[in-house]
Short mmCIF file of N, CA and C in Angstrom, two decimals:
data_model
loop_
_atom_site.label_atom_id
_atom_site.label_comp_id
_atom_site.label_asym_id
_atom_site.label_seq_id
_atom_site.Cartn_x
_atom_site.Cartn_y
_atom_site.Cartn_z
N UNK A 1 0.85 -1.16 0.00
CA UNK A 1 0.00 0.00 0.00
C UNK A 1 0.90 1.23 0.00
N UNK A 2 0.77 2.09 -0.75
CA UNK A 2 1.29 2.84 -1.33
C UNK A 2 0.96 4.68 -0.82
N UNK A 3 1.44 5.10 0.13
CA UNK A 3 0.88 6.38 0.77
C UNK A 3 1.81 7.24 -0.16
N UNK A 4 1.05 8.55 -0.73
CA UNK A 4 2.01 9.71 -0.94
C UNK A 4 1.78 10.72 -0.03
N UNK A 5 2.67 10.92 0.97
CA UNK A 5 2.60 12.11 1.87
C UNK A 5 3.04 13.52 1.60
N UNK A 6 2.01 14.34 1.82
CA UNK A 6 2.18 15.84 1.51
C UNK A 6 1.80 17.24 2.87
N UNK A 7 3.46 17.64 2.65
CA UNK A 7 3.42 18.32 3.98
C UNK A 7 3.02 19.74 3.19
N UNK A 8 1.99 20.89 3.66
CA UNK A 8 1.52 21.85 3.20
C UNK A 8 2.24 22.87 3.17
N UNK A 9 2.89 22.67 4.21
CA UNK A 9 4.12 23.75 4.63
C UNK A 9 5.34 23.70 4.36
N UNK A 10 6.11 24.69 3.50
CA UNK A 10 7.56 25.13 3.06
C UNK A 10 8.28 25.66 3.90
N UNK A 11 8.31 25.43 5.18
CA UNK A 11 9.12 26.05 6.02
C UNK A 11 10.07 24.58 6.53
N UNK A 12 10.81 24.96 6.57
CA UNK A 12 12.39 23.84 6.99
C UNK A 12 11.94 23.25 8.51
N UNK A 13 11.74 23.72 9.12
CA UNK A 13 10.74 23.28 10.75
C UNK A 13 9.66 23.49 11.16
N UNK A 14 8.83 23.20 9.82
CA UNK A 14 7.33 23.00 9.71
C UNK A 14 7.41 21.58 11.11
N UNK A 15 6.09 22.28 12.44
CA UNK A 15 5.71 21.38 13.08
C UNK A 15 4.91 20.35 12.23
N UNK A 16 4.16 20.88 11.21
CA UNK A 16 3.41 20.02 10.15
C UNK A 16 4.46 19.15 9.62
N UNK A 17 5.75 19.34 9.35
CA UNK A 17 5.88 18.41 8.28
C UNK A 17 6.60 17.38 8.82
N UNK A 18 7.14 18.05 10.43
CA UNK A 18 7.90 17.17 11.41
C UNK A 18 6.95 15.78 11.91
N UNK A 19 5.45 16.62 12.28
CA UNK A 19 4.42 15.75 12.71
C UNK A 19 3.81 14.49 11.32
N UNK A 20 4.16 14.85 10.05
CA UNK A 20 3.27 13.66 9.05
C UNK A 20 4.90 12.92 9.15
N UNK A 21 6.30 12.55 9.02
CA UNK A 21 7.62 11.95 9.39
C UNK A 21 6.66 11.15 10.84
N UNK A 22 6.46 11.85 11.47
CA UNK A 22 6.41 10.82 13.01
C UNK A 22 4.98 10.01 12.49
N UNK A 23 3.40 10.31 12.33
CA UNK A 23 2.54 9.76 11.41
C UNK A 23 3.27 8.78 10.83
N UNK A 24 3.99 8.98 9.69
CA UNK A 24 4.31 7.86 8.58
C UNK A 24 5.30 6.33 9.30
N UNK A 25 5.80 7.29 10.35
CA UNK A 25 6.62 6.43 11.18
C UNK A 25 6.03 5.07 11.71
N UNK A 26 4.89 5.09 12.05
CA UNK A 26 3.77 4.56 12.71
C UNK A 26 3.14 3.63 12.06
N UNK A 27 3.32 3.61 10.34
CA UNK A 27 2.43 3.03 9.72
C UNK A 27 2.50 1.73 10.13
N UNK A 28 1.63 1.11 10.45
CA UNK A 28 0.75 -0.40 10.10
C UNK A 28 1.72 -0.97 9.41
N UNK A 29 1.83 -2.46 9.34
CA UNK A 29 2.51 -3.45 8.19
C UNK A 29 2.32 -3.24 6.62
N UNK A 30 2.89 -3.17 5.85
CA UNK A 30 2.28 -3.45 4.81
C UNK A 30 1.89 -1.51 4.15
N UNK A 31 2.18 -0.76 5.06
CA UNK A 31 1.88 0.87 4.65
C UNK A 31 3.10 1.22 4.32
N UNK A 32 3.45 1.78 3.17
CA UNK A 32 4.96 2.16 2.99
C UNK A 32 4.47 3.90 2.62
N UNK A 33 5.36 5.08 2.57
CA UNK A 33 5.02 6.15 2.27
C UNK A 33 6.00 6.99 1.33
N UNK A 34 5.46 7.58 0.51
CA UNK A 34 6.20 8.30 -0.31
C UNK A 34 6.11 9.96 -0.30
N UNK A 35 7.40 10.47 0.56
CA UNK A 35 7.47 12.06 0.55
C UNK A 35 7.46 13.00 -0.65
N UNK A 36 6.02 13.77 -0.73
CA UNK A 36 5.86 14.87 -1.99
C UNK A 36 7.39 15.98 -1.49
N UNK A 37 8.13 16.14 -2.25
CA UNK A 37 8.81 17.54 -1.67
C UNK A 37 8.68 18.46 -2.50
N UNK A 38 8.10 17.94 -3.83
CA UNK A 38 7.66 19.88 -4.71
C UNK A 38 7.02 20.73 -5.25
N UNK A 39 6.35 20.70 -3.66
CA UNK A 39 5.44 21.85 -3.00
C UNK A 39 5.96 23.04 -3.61
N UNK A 40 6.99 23.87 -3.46
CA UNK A 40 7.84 24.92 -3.72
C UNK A 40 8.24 25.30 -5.23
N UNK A 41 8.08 23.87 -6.11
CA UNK A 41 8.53 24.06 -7.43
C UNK A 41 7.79 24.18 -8.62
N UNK A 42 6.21 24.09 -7.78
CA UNK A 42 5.23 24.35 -8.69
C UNK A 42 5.30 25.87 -9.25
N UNK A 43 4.67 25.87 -10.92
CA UNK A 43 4.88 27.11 -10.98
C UNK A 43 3.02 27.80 -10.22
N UNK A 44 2.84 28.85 -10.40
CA UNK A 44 1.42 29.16 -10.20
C UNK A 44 0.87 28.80 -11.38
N UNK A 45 -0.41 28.15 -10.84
CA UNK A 45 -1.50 27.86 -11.58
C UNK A 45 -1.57 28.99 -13.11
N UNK A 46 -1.90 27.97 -14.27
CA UNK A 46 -2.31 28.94 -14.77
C UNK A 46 -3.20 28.03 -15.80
N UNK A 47 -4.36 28.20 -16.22
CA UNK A 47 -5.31 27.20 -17.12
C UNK A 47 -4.17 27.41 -18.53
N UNK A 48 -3.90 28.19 -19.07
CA UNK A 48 -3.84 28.47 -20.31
C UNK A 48 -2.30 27.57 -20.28
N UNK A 49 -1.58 27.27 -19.32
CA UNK A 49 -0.27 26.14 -19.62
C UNK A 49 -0.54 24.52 -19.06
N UNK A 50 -1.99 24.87 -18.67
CA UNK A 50 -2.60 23.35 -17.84
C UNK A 50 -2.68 22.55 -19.57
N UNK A 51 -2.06 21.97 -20.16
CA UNK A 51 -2.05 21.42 -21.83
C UNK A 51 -1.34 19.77 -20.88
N UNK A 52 -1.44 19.19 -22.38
CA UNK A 52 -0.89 17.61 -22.30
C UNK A 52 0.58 17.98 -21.86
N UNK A 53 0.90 19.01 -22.43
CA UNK A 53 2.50 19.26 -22.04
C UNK A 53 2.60 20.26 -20.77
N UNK A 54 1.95 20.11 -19.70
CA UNK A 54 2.13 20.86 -18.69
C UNK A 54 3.66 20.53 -18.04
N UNK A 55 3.71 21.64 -17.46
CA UNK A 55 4.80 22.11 -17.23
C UNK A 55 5.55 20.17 -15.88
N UNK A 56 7.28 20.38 -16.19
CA UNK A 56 7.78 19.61 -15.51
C UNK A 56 7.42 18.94 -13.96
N UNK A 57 7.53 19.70 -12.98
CA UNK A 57 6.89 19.67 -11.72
C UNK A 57 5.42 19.31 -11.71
N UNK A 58 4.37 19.61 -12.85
CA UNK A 58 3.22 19.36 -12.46
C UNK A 58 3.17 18.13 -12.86
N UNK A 59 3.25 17.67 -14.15
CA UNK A 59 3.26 16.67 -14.44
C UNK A 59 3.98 15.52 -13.27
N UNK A 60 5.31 15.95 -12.97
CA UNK A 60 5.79 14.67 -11.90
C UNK A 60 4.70 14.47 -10.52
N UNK A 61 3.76 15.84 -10.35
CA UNK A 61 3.12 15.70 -8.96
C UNK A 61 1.83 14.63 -9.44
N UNK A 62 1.07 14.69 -10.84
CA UNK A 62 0.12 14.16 -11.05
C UNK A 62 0.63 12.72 -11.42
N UNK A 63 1.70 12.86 -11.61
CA UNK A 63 2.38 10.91 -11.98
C UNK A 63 2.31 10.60 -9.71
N UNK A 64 3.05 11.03 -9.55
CA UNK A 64 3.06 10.61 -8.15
C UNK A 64 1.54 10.33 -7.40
N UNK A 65 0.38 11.40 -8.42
CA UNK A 65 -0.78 11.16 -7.48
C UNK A 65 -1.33 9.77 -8.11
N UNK A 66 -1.41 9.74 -9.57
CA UNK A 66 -1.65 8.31 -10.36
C UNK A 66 -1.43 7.00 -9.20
N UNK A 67 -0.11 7.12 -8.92
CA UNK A 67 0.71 5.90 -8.63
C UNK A 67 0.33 5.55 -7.10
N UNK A 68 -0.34 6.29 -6.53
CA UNK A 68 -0.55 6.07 -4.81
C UNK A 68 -1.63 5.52 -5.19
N UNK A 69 -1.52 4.46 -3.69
CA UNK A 69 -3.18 4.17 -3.20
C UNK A 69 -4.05 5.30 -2.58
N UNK A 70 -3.51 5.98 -2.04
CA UNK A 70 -4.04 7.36 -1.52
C UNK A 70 -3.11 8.14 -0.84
N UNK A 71 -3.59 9.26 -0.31
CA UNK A 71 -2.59 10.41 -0.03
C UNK A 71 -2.80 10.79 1.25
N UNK A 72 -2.41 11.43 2.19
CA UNK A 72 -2.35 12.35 3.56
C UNK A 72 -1.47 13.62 3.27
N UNK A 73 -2.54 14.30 3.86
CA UNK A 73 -1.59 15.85 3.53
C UNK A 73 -1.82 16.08 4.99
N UNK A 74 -1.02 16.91 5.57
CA UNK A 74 -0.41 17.03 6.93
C UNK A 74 -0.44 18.68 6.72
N UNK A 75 -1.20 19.77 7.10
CA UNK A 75 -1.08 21.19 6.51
C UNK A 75 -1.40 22.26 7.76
N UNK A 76 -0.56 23.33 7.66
CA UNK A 76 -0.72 23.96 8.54
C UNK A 76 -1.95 25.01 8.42
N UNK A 77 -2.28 26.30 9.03
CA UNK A 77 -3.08 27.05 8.23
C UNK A 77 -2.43 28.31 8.29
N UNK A 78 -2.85 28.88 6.95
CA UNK A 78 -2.60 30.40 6.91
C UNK A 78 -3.21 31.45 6.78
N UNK A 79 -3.60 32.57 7.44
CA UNK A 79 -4.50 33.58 7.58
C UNK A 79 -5.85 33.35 7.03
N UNK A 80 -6.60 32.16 8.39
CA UNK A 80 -7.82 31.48 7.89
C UNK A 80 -7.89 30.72 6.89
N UNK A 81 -7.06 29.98 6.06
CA UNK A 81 -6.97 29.00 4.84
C UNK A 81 -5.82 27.99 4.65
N UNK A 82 -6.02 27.62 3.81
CA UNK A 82 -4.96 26.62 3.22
C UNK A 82 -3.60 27.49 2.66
N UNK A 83 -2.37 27.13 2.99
CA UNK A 83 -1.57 27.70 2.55
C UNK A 83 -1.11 27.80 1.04
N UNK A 84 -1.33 28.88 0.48
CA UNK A 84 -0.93 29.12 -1.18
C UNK A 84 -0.17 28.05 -1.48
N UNK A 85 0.67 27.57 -1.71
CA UNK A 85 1.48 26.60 -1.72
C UNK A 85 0.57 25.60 -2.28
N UNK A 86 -0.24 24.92 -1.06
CA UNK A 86 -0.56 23.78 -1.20
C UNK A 86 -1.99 23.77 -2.09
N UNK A 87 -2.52 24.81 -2.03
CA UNK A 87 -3.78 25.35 -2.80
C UNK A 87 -3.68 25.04 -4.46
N UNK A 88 -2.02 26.13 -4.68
CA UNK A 88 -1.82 25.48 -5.78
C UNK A 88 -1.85 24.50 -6.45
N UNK A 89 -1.10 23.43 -5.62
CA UNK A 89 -0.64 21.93 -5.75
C UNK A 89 -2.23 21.57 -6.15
N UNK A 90 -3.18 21.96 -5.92
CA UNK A 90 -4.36 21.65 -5.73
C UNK A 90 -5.67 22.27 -7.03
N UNK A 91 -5.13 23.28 -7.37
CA UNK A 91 -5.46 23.61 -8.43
C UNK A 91 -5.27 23.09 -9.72
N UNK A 92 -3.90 22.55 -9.76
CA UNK A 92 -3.07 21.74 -10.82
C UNK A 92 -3.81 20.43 -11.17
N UNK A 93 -4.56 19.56 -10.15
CA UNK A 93 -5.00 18.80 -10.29
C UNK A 93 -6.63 18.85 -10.30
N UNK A 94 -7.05 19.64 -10.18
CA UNK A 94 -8.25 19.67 -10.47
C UNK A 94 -9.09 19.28 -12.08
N UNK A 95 -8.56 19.93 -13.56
CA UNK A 95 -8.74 19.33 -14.06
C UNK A 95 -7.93 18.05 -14.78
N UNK A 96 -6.86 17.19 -14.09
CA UNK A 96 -6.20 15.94 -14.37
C UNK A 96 -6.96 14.89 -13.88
N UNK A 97 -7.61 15.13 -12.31
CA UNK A 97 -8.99 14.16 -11.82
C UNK A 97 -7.94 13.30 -11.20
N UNK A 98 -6.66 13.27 -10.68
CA UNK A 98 -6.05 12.26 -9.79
C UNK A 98 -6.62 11.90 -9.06
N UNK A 99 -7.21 12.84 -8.27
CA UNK A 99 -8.16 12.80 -6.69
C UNK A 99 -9.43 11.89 -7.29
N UNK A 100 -9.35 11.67 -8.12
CA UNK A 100 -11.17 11.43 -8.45
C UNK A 100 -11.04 9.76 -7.99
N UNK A 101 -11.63 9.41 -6.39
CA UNK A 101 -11.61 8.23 -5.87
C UNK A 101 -10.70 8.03 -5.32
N UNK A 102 -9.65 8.58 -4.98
CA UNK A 102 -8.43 8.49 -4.49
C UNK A 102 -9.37 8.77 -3.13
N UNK A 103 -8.34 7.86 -1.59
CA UNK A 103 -8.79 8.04 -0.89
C UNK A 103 -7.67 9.02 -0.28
N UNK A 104 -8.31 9.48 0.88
CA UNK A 104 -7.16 11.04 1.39
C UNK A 104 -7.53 11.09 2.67
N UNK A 105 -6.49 11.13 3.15
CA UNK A 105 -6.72 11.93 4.91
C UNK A 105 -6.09 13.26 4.99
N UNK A 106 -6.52 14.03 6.14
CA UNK A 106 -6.05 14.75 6.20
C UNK A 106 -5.74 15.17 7.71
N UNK A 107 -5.10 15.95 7.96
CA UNK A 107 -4.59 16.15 9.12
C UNK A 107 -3.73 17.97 9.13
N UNK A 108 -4.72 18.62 10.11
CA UNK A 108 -3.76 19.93 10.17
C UNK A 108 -3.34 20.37 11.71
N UNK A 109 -2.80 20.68 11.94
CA UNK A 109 -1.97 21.04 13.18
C UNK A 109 -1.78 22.60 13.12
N UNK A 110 -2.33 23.23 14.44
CA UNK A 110 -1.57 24.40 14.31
C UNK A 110 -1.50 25.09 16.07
N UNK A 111 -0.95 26.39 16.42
CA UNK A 111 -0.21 26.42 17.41
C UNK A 111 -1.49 27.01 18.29
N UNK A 112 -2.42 27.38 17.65
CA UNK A 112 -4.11 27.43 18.18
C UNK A 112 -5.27 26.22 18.64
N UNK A 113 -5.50 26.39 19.45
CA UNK A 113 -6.40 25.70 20.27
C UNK A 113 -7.27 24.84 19.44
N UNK A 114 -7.96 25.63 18.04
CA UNK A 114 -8.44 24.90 16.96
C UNK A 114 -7.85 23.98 16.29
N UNK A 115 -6.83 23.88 16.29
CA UNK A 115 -6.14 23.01 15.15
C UNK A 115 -5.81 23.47 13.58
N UNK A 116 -6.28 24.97 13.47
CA UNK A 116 -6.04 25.06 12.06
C UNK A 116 -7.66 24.57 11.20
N UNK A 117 -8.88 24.98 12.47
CA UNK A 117 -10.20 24.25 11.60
C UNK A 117 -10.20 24.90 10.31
N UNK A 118 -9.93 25.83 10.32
CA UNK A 118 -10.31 26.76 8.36
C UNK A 118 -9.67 26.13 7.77
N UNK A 119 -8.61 25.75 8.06
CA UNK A 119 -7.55 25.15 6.72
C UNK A 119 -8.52 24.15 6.46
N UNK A 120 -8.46 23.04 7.82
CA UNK A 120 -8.79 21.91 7.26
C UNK A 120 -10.25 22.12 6.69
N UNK A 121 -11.03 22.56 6.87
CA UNK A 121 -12.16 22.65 6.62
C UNK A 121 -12.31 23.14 5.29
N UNK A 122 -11.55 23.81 4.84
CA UNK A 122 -11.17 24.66 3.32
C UNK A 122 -10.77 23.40 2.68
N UNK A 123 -9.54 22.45 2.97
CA UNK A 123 -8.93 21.63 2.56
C UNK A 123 -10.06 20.39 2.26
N UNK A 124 -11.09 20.03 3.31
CA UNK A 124 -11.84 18.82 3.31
C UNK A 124 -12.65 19.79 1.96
N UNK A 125 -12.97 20.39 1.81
CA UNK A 125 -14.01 20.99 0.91
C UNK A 125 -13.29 20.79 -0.63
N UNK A 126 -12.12 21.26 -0.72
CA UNK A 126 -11.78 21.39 -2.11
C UNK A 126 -11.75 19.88 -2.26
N UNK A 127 -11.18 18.81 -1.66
CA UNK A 127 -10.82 17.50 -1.95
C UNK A 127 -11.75 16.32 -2.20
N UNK A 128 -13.01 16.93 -1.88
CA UNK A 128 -14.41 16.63 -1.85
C UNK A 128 -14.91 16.93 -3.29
N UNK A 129 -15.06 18.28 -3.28
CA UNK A 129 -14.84 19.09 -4.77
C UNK A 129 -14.15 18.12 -6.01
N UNK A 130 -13.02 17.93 -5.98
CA UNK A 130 -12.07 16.92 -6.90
C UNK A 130 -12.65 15.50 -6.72
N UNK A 131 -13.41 15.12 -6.11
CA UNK A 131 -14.37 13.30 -5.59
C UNK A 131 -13.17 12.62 -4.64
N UNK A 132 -11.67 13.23 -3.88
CA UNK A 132 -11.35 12.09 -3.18
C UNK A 132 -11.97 11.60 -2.38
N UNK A 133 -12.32 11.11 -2.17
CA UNK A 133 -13.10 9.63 -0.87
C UNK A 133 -12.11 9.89 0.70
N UNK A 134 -12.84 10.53 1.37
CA UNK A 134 -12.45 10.52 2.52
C UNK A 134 -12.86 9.96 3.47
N UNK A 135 -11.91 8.76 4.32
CA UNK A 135 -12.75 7.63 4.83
C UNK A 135 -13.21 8.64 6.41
N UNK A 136 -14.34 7.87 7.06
CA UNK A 136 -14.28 8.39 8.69
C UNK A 136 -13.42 8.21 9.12
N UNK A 137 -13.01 8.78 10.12
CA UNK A 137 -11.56 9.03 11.15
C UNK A 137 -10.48 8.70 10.33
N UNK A 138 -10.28 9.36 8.91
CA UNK A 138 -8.91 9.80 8.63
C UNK A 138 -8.76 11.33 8.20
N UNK A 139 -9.05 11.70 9.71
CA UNK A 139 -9.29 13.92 9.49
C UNK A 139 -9.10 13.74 11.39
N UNK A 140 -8.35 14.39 11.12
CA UNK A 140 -7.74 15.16 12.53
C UNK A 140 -7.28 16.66 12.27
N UNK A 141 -8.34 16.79 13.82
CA UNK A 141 -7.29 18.81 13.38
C UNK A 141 -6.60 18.75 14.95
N UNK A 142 -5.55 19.31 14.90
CA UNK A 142 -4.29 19.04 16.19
C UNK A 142 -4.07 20.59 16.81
N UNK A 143 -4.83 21.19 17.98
CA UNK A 143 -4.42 22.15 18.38
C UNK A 143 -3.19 22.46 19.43
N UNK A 144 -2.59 23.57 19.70
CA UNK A 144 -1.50 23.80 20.44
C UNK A 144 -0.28 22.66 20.02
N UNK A 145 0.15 22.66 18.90
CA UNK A 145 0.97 21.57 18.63
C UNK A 145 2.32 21.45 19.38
N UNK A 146 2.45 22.81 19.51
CA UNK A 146 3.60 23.37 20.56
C UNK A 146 3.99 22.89 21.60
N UNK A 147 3.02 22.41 22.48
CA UNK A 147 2.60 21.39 23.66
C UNK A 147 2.88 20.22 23.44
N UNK A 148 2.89 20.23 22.08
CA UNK A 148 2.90 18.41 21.80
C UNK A 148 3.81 17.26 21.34
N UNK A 149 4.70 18.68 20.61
CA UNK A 149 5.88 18.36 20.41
C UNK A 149 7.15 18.94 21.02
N UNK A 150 7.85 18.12 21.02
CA UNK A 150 9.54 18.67 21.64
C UNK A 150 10.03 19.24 20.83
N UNK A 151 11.01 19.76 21.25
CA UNK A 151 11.50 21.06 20.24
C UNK A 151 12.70 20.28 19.27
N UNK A 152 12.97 19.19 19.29
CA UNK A 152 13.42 18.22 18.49
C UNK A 152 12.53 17.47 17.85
N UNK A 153 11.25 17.52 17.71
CA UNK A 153 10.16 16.89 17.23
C UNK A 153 9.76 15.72 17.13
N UNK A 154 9.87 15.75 18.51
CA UNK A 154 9.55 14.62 19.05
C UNK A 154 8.04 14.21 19.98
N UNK A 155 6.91 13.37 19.21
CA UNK A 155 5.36 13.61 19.96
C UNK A 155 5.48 13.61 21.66
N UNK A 156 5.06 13.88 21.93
CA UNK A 156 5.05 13.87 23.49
C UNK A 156 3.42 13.55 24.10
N UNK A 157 3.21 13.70 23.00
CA UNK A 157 1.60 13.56 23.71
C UNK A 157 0.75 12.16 23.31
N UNK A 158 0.60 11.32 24.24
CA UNK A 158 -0.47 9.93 23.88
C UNK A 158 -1.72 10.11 23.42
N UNK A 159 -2.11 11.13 23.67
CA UNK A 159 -3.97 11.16 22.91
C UNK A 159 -3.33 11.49 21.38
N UNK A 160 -2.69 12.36 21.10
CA UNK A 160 -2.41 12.72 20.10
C UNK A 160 -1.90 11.34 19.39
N UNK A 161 -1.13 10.85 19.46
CA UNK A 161 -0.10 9.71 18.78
C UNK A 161 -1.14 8.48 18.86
N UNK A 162 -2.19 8.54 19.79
CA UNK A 162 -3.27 7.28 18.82
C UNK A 162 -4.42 7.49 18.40
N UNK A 163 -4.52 9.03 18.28
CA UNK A 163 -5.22 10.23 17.18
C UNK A 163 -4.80 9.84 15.74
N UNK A 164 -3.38 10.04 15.78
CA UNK A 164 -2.86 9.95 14.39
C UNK A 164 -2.84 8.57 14.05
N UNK A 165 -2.39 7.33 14.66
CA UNK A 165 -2.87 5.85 14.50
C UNK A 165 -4.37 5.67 13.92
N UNK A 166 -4.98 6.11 14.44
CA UNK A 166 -6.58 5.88 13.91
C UNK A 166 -6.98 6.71 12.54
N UNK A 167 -5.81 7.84 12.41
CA UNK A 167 -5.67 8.16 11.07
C UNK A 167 -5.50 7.14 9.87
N UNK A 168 -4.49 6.79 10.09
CA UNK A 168 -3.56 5.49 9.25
C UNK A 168 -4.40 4.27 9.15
N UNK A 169 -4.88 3.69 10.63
CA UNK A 169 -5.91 2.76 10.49
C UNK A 169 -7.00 3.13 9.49
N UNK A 170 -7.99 4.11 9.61
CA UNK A 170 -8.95 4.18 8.52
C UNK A 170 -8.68 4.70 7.05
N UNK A 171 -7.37 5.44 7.12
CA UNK A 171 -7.11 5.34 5.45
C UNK A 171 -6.45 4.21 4.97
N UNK A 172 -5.92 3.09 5.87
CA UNK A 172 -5.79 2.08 5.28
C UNK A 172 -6.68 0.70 4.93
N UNK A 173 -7.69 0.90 5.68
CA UNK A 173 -9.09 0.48 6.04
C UNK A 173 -9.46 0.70 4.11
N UNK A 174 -9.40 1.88 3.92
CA UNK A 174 -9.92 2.60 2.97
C UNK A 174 -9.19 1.77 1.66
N UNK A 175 -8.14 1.81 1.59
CA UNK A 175 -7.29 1.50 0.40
C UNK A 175 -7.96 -0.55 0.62
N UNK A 176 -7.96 -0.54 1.12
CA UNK A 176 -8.07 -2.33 1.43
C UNK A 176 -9.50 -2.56 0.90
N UNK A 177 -10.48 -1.59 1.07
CA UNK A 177 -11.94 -1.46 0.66
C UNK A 177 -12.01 -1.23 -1.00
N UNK A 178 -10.94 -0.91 -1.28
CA UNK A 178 -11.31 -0.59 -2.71
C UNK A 178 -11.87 0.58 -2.84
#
C-alpha cells in the first residue's frame, strides 16, 4: 500500500511536516510512504499552460498522485486557509482528476487551540470538490501543537499519537476497501 505524503508547509521546521515523518513512522505493516517535496517548485496555476505538455513539476506531482493508493496531507493554516502553496498543488489537479476516488486523509496542526479548523475545513471541501473519498476518522485537526511536540520533534503527547494511529488505520481500512 502505497501512501504519498504531503506536507503543506515550506518552512524547513514545519511542526506540520515534522508531525506527518512521526505519522508515517507509525504506519501499520504493509503501509509504505512516499514524501511529496515539490510543493515549492510548482509554478502558479495557470489554465492556459494546464495542456498535455504541462509544465515539468506538475506533471511529476500528477504521476506521483496516479501511482498512490491514496494520499495524507499534513497542513498547517494560513491567515484562515490553506496555505498558497498547497492550494496550488491543488489547483493543478483539479482538471487531471487524480483525486477522483483516491482516498485522502487529512490532518492539520496548528499552534491554536483549533487546530487550524479553516484550513482543514477549506482543505476537506476542495478535496471533496475533486471526488477524493475521505474515509471516517482519517481527518484530525491538532491544536496547540507546541505542547505536543519537543523542540526536536519529538510527539510527546499519547492522545495525540493514537489520534494519528486511527488516522492510518482508517485510510488504510480505505485502500483495502477498494
Amino acid at each position: 500500500m502505497n501512501i504519498l505524503a504531503v506536507s503543506g508547509s515550506l518552512r524547513r521546521a514545519s511542526s506540520n511536516s515534522a508531525l506527518l515523518g512521526i505519522t508515517t513512522a507509525m504506519a501499520p505493516p504493509g503501509m509504505s510512504f512516499t514524501f511529496y517535496e515539490g510543493l515549492g517548485e510548482l509554478p502558479h496555476f495557470n489554465p492556459d499552460i494546464d495542456t498535455d505538455d504541462a509544465p515539468a513539476p506538475v506533471a511529476e506531482l500528477r504521476s506521483r498522485l496516479r501511482t498512490a493508493d491514496a494520499v495524507l496531507i499534513c497542513t498547517p493554516e494560513y491567515a484562515n486557509g490553506v496555505p498558497g502553496s498547497l492550494k496550488n498543488a491543488l489547483d493543478w489537479i483539479v482538471s487531471s482528476g487524480e483525486f477522483m476516488g483516491k482516498p485522502a486523509g487529512v490532518i492539520s496542526a496548528s499552534p491554536h487551540l483549533l487546530g487550524g479548523e479553516k484550513a482543514h475545513d477549506s482543505l476537506l471541501l476542495t478535496l471533496r470538490m475533486m471526488d477524493a473519498k475521505i474515509p471516517e476518522g482519517a481527518t484530525l485537526k491538532i491544536g496547540s501543537i507546541g505542547l505536543k511536540l519537543s523542540k526536536d520533534g519529538v510527539l510527546k503527547d499519547p492522545d495525540t499519537e493514537s489520534a494519528l494511529r486511527s488516522v492510518l488505520e482508517a485510510l488504510a481500512g480505505a485502500v483495502e476497501r477498494g
